Coordinates of C-alpha atoms in Angstrom, one line a residue:
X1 CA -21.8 -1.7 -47.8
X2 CA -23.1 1.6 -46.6
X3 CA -21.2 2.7 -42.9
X4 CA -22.7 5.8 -41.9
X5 CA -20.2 8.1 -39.8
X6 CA -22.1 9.3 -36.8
X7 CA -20.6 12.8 -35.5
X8 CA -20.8 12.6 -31.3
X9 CA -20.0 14.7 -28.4
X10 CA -18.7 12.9 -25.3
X11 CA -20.9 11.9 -22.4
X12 CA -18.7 12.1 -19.2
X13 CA -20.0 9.8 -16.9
X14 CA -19.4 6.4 -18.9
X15 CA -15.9 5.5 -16.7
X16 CA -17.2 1.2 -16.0
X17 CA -16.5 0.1 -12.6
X18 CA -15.9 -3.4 -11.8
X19 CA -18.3 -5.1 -14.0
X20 CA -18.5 -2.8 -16.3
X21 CA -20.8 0.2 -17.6
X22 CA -24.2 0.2 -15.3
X23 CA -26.5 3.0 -15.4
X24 CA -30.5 3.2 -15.9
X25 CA -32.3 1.8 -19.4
X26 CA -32.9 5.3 -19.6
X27 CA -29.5 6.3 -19.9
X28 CA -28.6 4.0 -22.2
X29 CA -31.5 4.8 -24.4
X30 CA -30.2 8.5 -24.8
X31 CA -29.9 9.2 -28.5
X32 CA -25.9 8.8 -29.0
X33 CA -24.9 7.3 -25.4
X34 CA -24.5 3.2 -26.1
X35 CA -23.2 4.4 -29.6
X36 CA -20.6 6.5 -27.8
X37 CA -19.7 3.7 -25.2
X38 CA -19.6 0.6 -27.6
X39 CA -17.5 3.1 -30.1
X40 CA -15.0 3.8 -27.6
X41 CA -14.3 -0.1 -27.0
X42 CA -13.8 -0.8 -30.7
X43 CA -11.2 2.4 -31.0
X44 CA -9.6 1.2 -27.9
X45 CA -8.7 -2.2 -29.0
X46 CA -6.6 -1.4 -31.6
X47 CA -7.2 -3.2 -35.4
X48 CA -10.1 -5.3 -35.4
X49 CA -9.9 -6.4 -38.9
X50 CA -11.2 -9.8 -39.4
X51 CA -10.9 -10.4 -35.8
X52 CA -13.5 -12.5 -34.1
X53 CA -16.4 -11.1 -31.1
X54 CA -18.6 -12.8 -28.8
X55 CA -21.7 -10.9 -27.5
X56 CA -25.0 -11.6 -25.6
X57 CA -26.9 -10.9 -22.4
X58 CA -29.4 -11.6 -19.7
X59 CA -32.2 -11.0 -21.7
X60 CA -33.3 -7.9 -19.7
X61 CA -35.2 -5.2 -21.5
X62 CA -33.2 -3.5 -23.8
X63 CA -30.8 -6.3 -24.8
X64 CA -32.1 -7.2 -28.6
X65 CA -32.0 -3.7 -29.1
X66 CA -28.6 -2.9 -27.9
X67 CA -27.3 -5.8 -30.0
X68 CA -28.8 -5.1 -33.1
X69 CA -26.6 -1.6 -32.8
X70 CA -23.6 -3.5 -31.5
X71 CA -23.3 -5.7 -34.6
X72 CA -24.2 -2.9 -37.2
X73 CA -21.5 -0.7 -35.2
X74 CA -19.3 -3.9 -35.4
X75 CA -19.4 -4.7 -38.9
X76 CA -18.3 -0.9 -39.8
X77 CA -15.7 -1.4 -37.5
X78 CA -14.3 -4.4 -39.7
X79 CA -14.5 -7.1 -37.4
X80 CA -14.7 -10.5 -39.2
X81 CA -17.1 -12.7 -37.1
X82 CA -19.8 -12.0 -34.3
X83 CA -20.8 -15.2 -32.2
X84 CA -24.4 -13.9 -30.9
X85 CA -26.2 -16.3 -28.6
X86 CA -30.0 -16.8 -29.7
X87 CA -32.7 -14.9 -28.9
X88 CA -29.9 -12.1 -27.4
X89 CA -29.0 -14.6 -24.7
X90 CA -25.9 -15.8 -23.7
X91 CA -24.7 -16.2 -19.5
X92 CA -21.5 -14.5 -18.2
X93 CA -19.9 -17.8 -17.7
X94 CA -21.1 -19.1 -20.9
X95 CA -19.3 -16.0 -22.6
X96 CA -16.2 -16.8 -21.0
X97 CA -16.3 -20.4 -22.3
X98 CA -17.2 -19.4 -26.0
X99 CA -14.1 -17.1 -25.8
X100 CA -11.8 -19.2 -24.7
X101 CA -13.2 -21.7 -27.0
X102 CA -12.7 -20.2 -30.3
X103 CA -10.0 -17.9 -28.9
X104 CA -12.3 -14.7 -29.6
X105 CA -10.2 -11.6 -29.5
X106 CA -13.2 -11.1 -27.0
X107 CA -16.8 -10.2 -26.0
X108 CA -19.4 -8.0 -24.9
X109 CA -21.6 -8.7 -21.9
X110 CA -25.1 -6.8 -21.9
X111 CA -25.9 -7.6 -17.9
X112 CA -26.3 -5.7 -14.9
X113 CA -25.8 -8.6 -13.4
X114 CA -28.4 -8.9 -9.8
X115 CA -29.8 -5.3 -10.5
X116 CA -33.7 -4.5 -11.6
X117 CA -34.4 -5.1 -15.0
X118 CA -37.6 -3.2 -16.9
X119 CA -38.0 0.1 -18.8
X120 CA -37.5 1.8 -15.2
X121 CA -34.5 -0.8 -14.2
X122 CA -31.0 -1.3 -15.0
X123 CA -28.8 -1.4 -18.2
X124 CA -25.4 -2.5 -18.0
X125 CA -21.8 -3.1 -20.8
X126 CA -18.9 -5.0 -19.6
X127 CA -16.1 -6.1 -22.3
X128 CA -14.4 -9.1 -21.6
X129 CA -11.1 -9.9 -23.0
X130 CA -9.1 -13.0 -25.1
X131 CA -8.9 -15.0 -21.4
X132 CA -12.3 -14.7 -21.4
X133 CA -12.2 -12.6 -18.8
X134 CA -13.7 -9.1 -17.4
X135 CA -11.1 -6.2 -19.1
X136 CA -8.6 -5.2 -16.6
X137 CA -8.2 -1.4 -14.9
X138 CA -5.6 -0.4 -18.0
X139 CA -8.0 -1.8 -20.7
X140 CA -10.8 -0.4 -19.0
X141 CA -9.5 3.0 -18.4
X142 CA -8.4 3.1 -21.8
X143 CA -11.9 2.8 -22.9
X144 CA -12.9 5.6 -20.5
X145 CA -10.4 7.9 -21.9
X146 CA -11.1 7.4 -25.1
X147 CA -15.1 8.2 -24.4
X148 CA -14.3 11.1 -23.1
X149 CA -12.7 12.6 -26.3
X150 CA -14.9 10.3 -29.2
X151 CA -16.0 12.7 -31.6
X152 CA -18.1 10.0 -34.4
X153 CA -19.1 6.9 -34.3
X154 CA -19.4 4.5 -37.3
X155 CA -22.5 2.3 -38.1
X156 CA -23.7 0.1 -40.8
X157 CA -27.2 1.4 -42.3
X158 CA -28.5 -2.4 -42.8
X159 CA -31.9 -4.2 -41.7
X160 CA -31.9 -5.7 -38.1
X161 CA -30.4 -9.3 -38.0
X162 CA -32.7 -12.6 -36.9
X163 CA -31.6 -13.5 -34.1
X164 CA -34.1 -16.3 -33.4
X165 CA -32.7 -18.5 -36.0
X166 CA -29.5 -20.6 -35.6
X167 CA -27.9 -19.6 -38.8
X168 CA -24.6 -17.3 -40.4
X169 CA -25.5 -14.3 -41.7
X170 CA -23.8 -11.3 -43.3
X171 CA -23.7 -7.9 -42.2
X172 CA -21.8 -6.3 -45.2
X173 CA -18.3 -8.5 -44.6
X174 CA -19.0 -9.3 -41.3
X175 CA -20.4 -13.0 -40.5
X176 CA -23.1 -12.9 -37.6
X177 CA -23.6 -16.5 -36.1
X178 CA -26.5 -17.2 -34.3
X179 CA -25.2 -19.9 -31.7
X180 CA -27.3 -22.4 -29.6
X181 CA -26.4 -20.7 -25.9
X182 CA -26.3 -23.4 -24.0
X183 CA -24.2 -26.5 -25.9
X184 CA -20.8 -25.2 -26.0
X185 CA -21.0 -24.6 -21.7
X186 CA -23.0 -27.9 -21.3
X187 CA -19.8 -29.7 -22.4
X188 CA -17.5 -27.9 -20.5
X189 CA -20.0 -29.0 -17.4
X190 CA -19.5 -32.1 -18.6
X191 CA -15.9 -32.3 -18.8
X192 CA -16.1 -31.3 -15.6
X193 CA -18.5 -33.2 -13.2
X194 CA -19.3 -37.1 -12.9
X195 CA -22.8 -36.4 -14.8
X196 CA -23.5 -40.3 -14.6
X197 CA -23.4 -40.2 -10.9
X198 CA -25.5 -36.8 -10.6
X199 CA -28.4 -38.6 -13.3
X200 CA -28.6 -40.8 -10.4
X201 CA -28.5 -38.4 -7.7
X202 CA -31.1 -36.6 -9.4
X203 CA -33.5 -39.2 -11.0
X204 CA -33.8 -40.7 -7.7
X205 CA -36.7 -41.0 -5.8
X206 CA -34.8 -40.7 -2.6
X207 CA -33.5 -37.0 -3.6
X208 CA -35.4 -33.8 -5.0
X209 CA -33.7 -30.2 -5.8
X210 CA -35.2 -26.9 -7.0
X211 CA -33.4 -24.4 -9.0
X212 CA -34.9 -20.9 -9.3
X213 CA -33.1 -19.1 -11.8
X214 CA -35.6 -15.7 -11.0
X215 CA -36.5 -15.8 -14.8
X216 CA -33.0 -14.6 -16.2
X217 CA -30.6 -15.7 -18.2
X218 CA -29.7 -19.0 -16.3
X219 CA -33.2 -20.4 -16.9
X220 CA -32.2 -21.8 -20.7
X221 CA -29.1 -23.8 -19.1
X222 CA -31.4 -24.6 -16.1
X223 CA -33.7 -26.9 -18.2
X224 CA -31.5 -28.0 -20.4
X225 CA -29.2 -29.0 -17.9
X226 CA -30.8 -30.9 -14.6
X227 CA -34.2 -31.5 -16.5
X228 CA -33.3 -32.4 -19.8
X229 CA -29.8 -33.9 -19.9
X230 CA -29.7 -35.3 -16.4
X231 CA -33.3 -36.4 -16.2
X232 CA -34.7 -34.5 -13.0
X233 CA -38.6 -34.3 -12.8
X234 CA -40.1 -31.6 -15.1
X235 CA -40.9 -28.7 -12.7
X236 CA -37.3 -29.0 -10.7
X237 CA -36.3 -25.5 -12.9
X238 CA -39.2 -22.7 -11.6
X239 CA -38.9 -19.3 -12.9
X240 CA -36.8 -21.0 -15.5
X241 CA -38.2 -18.3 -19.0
X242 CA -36.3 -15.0 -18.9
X243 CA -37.9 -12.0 -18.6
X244 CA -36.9 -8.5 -19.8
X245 CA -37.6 -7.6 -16.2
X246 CA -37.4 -10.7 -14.6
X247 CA -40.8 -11.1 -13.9
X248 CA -41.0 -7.6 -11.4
X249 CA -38.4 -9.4 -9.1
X250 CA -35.0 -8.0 -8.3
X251 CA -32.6 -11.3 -9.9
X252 CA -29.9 -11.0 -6.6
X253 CA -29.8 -14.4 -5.2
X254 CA -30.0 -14.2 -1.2
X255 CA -32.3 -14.9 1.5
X256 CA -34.5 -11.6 0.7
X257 CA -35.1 -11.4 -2.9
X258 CA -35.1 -15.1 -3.2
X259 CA -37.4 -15.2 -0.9
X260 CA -40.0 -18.3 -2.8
X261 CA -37.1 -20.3 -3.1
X262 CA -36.4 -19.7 0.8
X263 CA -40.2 -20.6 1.6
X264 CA -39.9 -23.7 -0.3
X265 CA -36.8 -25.0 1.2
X266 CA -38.0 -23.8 5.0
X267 CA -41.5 -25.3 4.0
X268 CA -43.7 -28.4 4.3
X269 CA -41.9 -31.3 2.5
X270 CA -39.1 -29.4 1.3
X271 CA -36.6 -30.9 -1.0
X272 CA -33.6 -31.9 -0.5
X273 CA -31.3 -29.1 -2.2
X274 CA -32.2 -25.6 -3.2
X275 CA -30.6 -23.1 -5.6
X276 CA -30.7 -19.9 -7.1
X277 CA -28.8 -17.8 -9.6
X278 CA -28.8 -14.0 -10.9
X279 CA -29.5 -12.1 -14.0
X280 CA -26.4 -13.2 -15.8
X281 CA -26.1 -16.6 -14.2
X282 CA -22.4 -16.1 -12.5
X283 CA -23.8 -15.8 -8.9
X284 CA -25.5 -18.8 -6.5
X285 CA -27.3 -19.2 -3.5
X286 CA -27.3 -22.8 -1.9
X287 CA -29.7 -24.0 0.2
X288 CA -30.7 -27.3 2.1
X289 CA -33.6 -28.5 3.7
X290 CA -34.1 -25.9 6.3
X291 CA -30.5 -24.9 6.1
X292 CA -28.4 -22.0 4.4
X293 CA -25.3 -21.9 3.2
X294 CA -23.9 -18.9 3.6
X295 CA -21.6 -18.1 0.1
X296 CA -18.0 -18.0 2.3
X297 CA -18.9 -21.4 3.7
X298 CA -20.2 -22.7 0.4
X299 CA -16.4 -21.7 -1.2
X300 CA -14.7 -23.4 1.7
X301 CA -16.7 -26.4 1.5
X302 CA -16.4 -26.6 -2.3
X303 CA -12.7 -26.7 -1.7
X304 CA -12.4 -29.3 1.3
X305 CA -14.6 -31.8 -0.6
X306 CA -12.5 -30.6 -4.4
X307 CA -11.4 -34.3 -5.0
X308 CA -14.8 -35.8 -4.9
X309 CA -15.3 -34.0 -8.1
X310 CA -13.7 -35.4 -11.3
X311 CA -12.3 -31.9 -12.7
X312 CA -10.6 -31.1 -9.1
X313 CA -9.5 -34.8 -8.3
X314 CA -5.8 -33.5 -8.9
X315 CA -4.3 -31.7 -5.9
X316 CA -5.8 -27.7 -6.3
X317 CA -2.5 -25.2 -7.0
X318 CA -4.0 -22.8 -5.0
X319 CA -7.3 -21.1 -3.7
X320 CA -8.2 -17.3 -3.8
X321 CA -11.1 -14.9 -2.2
X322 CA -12.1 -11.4 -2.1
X323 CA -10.8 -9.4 0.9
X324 CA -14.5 -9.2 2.5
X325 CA -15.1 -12.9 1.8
X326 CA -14.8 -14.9 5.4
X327 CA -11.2 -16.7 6.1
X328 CA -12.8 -19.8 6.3
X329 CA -11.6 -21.1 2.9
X330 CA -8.3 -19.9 4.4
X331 CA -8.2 -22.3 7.3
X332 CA -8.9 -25.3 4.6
X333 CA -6.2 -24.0 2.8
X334 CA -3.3 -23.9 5.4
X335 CA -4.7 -27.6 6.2
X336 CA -4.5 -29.0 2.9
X337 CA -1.3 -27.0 2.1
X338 CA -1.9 -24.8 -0.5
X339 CA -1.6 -20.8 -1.0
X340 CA -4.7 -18.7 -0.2
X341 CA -4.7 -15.3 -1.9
X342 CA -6.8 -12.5 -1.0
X343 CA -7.6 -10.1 -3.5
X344 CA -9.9 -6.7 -3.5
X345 CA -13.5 -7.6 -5.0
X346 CA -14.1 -7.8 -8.5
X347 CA -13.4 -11.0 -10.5
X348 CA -10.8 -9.2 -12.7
X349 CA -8.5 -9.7 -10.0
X350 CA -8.5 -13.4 -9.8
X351 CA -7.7 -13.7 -13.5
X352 CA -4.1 -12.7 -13.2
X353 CA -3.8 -15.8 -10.6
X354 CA -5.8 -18.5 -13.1
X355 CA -3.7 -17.6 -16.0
X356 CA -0.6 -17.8 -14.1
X357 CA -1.4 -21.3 -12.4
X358 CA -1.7 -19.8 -9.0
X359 CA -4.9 -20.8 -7.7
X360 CA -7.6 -23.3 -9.2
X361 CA -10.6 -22.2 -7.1
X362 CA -11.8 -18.8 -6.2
X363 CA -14.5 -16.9 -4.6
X364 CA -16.5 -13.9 -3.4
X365 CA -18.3 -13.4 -0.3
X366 CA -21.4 -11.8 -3.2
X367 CA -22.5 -15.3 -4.0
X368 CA -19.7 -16.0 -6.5
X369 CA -17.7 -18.8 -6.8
X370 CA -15.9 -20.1 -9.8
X371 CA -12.9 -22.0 -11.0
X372 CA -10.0 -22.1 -14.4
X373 CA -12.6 -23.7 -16.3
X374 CA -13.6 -20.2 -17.4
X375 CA -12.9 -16.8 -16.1
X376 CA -15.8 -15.2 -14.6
X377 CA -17.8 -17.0 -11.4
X378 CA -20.2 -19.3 -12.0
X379 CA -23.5 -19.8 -10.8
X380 CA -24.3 -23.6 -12.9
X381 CA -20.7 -24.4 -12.2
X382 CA -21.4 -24.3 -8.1
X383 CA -24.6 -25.6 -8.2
X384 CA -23.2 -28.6 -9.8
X385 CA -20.4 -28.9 -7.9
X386 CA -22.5 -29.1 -4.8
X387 CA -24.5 -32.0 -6.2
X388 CA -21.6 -33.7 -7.0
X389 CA -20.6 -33.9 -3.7
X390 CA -23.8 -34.4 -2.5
X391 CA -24.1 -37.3 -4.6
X392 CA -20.3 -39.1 -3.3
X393 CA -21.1 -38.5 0.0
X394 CA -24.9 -39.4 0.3
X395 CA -25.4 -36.6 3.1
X396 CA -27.7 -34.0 3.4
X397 CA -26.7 -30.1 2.9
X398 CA -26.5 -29.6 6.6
X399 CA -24.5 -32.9 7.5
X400 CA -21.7 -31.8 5.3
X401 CA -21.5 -28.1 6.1
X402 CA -21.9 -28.9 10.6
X403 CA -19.0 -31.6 9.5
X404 CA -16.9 -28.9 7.8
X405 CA -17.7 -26.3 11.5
X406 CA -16.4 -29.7 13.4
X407 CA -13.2 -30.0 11.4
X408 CA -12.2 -26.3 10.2
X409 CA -14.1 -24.3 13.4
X410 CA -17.1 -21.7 12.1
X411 CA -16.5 -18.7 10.5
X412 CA -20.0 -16.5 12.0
X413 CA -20.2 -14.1 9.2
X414 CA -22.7 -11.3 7.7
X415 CA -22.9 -8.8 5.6
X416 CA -25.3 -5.6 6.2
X417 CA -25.6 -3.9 2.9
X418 CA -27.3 -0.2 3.1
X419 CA -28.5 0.1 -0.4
X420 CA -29.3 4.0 -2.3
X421 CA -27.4 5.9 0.5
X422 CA -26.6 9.4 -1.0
X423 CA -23.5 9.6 -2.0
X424 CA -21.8 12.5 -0.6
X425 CA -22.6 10.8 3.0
X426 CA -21.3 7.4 2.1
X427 CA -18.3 8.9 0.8
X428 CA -18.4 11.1 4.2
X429 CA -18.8 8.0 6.0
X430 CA -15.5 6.6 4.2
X431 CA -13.4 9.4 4.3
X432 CA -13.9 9.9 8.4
X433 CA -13.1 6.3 8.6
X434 CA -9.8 6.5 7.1
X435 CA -8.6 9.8 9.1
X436 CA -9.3 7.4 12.0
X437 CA -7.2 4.2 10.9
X438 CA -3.6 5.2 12.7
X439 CA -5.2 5.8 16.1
X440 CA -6.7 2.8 16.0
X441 CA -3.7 -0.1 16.5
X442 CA -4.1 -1.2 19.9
X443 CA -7.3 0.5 21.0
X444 CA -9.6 -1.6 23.6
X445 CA -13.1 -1.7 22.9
X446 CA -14.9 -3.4 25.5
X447 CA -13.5 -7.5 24.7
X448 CA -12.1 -6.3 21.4
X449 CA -8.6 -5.1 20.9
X450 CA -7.6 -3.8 17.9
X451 CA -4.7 -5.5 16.1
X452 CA -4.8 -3.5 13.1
X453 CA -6.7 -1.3 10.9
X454 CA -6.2 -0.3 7.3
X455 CA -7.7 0.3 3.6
X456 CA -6.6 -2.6 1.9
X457 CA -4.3 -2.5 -0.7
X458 CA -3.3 -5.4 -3.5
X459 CA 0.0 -5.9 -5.2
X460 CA -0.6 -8.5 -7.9
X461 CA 1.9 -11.2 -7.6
X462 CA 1.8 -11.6 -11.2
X463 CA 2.5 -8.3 -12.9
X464 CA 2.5 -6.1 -9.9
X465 CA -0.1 -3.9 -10.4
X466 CA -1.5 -1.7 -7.3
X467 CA -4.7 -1.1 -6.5
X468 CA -5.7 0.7 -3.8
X469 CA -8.5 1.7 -1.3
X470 CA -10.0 -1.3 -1.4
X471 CA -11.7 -1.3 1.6
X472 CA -11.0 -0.3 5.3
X473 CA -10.7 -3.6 7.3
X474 CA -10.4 -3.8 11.5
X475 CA -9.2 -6.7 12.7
X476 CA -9.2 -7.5 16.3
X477 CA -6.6 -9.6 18.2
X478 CA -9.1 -12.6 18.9
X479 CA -9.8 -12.8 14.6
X480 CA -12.7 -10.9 14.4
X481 CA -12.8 -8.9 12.0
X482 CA -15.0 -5.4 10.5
X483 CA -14.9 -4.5 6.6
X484 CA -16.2 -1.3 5.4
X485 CA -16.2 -0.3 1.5
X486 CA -18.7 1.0 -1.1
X487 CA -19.8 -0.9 -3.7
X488 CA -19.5 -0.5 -7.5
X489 CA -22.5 -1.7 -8.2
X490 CA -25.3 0.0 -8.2
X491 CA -26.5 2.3 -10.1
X492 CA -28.3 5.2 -7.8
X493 CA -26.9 6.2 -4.6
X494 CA -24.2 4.4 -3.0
X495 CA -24.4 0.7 -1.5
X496 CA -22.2 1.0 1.9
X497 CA -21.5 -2.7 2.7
X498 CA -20.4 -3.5 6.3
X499 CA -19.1 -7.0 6.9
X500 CA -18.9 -9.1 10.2
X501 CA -16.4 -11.9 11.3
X502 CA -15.7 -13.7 13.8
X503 CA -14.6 -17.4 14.7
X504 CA -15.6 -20.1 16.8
X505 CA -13.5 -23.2 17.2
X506 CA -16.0 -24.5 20.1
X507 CA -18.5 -27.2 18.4
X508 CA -21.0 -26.6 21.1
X509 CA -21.1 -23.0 19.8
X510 CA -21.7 -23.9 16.3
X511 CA -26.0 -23.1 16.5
X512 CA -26.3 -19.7 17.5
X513 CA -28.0 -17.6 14.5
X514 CA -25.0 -15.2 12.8
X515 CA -26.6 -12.2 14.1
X516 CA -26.7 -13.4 17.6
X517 CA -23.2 -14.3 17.5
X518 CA -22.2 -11.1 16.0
X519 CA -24.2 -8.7 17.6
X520 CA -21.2 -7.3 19.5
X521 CA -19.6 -6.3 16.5
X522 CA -22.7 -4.8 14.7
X523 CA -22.9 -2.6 17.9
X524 CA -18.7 -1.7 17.6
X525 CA -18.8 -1.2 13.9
X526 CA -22.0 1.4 14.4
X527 CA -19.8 3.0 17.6
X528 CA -17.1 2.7 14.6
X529 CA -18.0 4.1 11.9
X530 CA -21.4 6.0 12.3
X531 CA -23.2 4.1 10.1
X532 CA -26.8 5.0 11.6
X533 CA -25.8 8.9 11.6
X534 CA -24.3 8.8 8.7
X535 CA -27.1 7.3 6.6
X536 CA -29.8 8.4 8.7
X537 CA -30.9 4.6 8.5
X538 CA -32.1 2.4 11.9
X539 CA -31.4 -1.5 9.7
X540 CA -30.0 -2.5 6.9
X541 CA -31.5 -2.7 3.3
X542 CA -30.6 -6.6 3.2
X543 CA -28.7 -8.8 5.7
X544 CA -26.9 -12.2 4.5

């Protein structure tokens, strides 16, 4: 076995946000720099000997490539076994469920998730750990310091591996397994949801769907899953083949960059049910016939109508969502009697809560919703979830969400995202915000009085970690509510995210469109926080 010892210098800017490492193809593709990163998670982990790994991506350019290094580096490293999905390809979700499968010590995630793939896009790293779930801050920041001092890597001088074919392999003694992407998650779904009930719902001629997975890495399941095992028509699964750069599009799932899907479901003849997912497959967009869901309405639903659904039939523990995510999954929660926890964005903070037993269903305003069946959201898993219900209750998309408004009230709610702002302003932006927080308490503006005003904060209730500067929220005395915080995202620039809330109990009010309803509170949070001076930008980039 020849390991070649690599000597390296540091790069300095390879600290991973909340999903990880993200920075341009290019970046990555710097003699030295994915080396440097993936080097600095194997010394970081501690003894890897005979230990097993689960890796894969979202088939965007530079994925075979970056695993075919990642195993070499892995077998010098003395790990025993590396799981590797076929072809390079393996969903977030589907990660999580292969780890916590064959209790993998962990895995690595090559995804940047809903950015731009291509030569020109985005690259991205994230290391999950044993619950199958994204690496916490200490894990994290233990990988950052130790990239910051690396001084050699080690590699394995050896041919590339095939990683069409579902065999074993050996890289010296290191056993590479292909593994068919899709079966081990299939059976989780399974486990899960009524799939007799859903062939019906979906092999009859009284119901059609259409599931765009924007040619990433969902596409595989896709098929496999609604047109193969539960018999839809051939065709229901468009843009269903991976592409290193997803065919040109950007893979985010929303009203903008979904935007076929969209004409289909506001079209001539439209089916029934409409989805989308993202480059890795853990986000969803849910559509009806003329009708969007918006992704805080599709959690609360998912939760009010949780014992339809054979894996949820049990009383739920407890539910959870992001601090910017809408408090309309609270208002189910306090009804039903269960605990509602709000954490700061980023899916690593809900695994605490799974673990412990605390919540069963969680959340993100971003399009993500998931549940304990694996740690990470779940684009399949929602989708599915919807049809279930869809298929007990025999009503249309819009039926059961205006039933939910009539019961629970509606939650108006947006999000204005102003994408490749430069940085020093957003950060500008932020920073003059926060000096104004303590005047604010109390403060009239026009029909709004302020109740409070802060930058959120998070103790976990489970080991009591703090994180802080999570976003500056302004909530008024009638529930309304503005969020501001950056995003850890993106990859050039800053994304400055402002979110809207505000409730109506009033049925009669339910059909004004969200920025109608909120357009008070656009104008306040612009009065607010400067947004249009401090970007020098007249609209948002994208509105949900």
């Amino acid at each position: 076995m020849n390991i070649r010892t690599v000597s390296t210098t540091p790069f300095l800017d390879q600290k991973p946000g909340t999903s990880g490492l993200r920075k341009a193809v290019t970046t990555f593709q710097q003699p030295h720099y994915l080396e440097n990163f993936i080097q600095s998670i194997f010394d970081s982990l501690g003894d890897l000997r005979g230990q097993t790994l689960v890796v894969g991506g979202d088939g965007r350019y530079y994925n075979r490539q970056a695993i075919q290094i990642i195993l070499k580096m892995a077998a010098a490293n003395g790990i025993g076994r590396i799981k590797v999905g076929q072809g390079g390809i393996l969903s977030t979700p589907a990660t999580s469920c292969i780890i916590r499968k064959y209790q993998a010590l962990g895995g690595i995630v090559l995804s940047a998730s809903h950015n731009p793939g291509g030569p020109e896009g985005d690259f991205g790293v994230k290391y999950n750990i044993s619950n199958g779930g994204p690496a916490p801050e200490k894990v994290t920041d233990a990988m950052y310091a130790q990239s910051k001092v690396i001084e050699r890597y080690q590699i394995l001088e050896t041919p590339d591996v095939d990683l069409e074919t579902l065999n074993e392999f050996h890289l010296g003694d290191m056993v590479v397994e292909v593994i068919d992407p899709v079966q081990d998650y299939e059976k989780l779904m399974e486990s899960l949801f009524d799939f007799d009930h859903l062939r019906q719902l979906l092999t009859s001629l009284n119901f059609r769907m259409c599931m765009d997975p924007l040619h990433a890495v969902a596409g595989p399941y896709a098929h496999a899953i609604f047109e193969q095992r539960l018999g839809a028509p051939a065709g229901t699964v468009r843009n269903g083949i991976p592409l290193e750069d997803f065919g040109g599009g950007h893979p985010d799932p929303n009203l903008v960059y979904a935007h076929e899907l969209v004409d289909i479901l506001y079209g001539e003849n439209a089916p029934d049910f409409g989805a989308a997912s993202d480059g890795d497959g853990d986000r969803n967009m849910i559509l009806g016939r003329k009708f969007f869901v918006t992704p805080s309405d599709s959690l609360a639903v998912l939760v009010a109508n949780a014992k339809l659904v054979p894996g949820y039939s049990s009383d739920l523990k407890g539910v959870a969502r992001s601090m910017p995510t809408s408090q309309a999954v609270d208002r189910v929660a306090a009804q039903i009697g269960i605990e509602c926890y709000e954490t700061p964005t980023g899916w690593k903070f809900f695994g605490n809560l799974l673990d412990a037993g605390k919540a069963n269903i969680c959340g993100e305003e971003s399009f993500g919703t998931g549940s304990d069946h694996v740690r990470e959201k779940d684009g399949l898993w929602a989708v599915l979830f919807w049809l279930n219900i869809l298929a007990v209750r025999q009503q249309s998309v819009e039926q059961i969400v205006r039933e939910h408004w009539k019961t629970y009230g509606r939650n108006y709610y947006s999000r204005h995202d102003y994408e490749e702002v430069d940085t020093d302003q957003a950060n500008t932006l932020m920073e003059n915000l926060r000096s104004l927080l303590p005047t604010l308490k109390g403060k009239q503006f026009g029909k709004y009085q302020v109740e409070y005003a802060d930058d959120f904060s998070y103790t976990d209730p489970i080991d009591g970690s703090v994180s802080q500067k999570q976003g500056i929220r302004i909530g008024f005395t009638d529930g309304s509510r503005i969020v501001v915080r950056l995003s850890g995202t993106g990859t050039q620039g800053a994304t400055l995210r402002i979110y809207l809330e505000s409730y109506e109990p009033d049925p009669a009010k339910h059909d004004l469109d969200p920025q109608q309803a909120l357009a008070s509170l656009i104008t306040l949070a612009d009065e607010i926080a400067h947004i249009r001076k401090m970007t020098g930008r007249e609209q948002p980039t994208v509105i949900t």
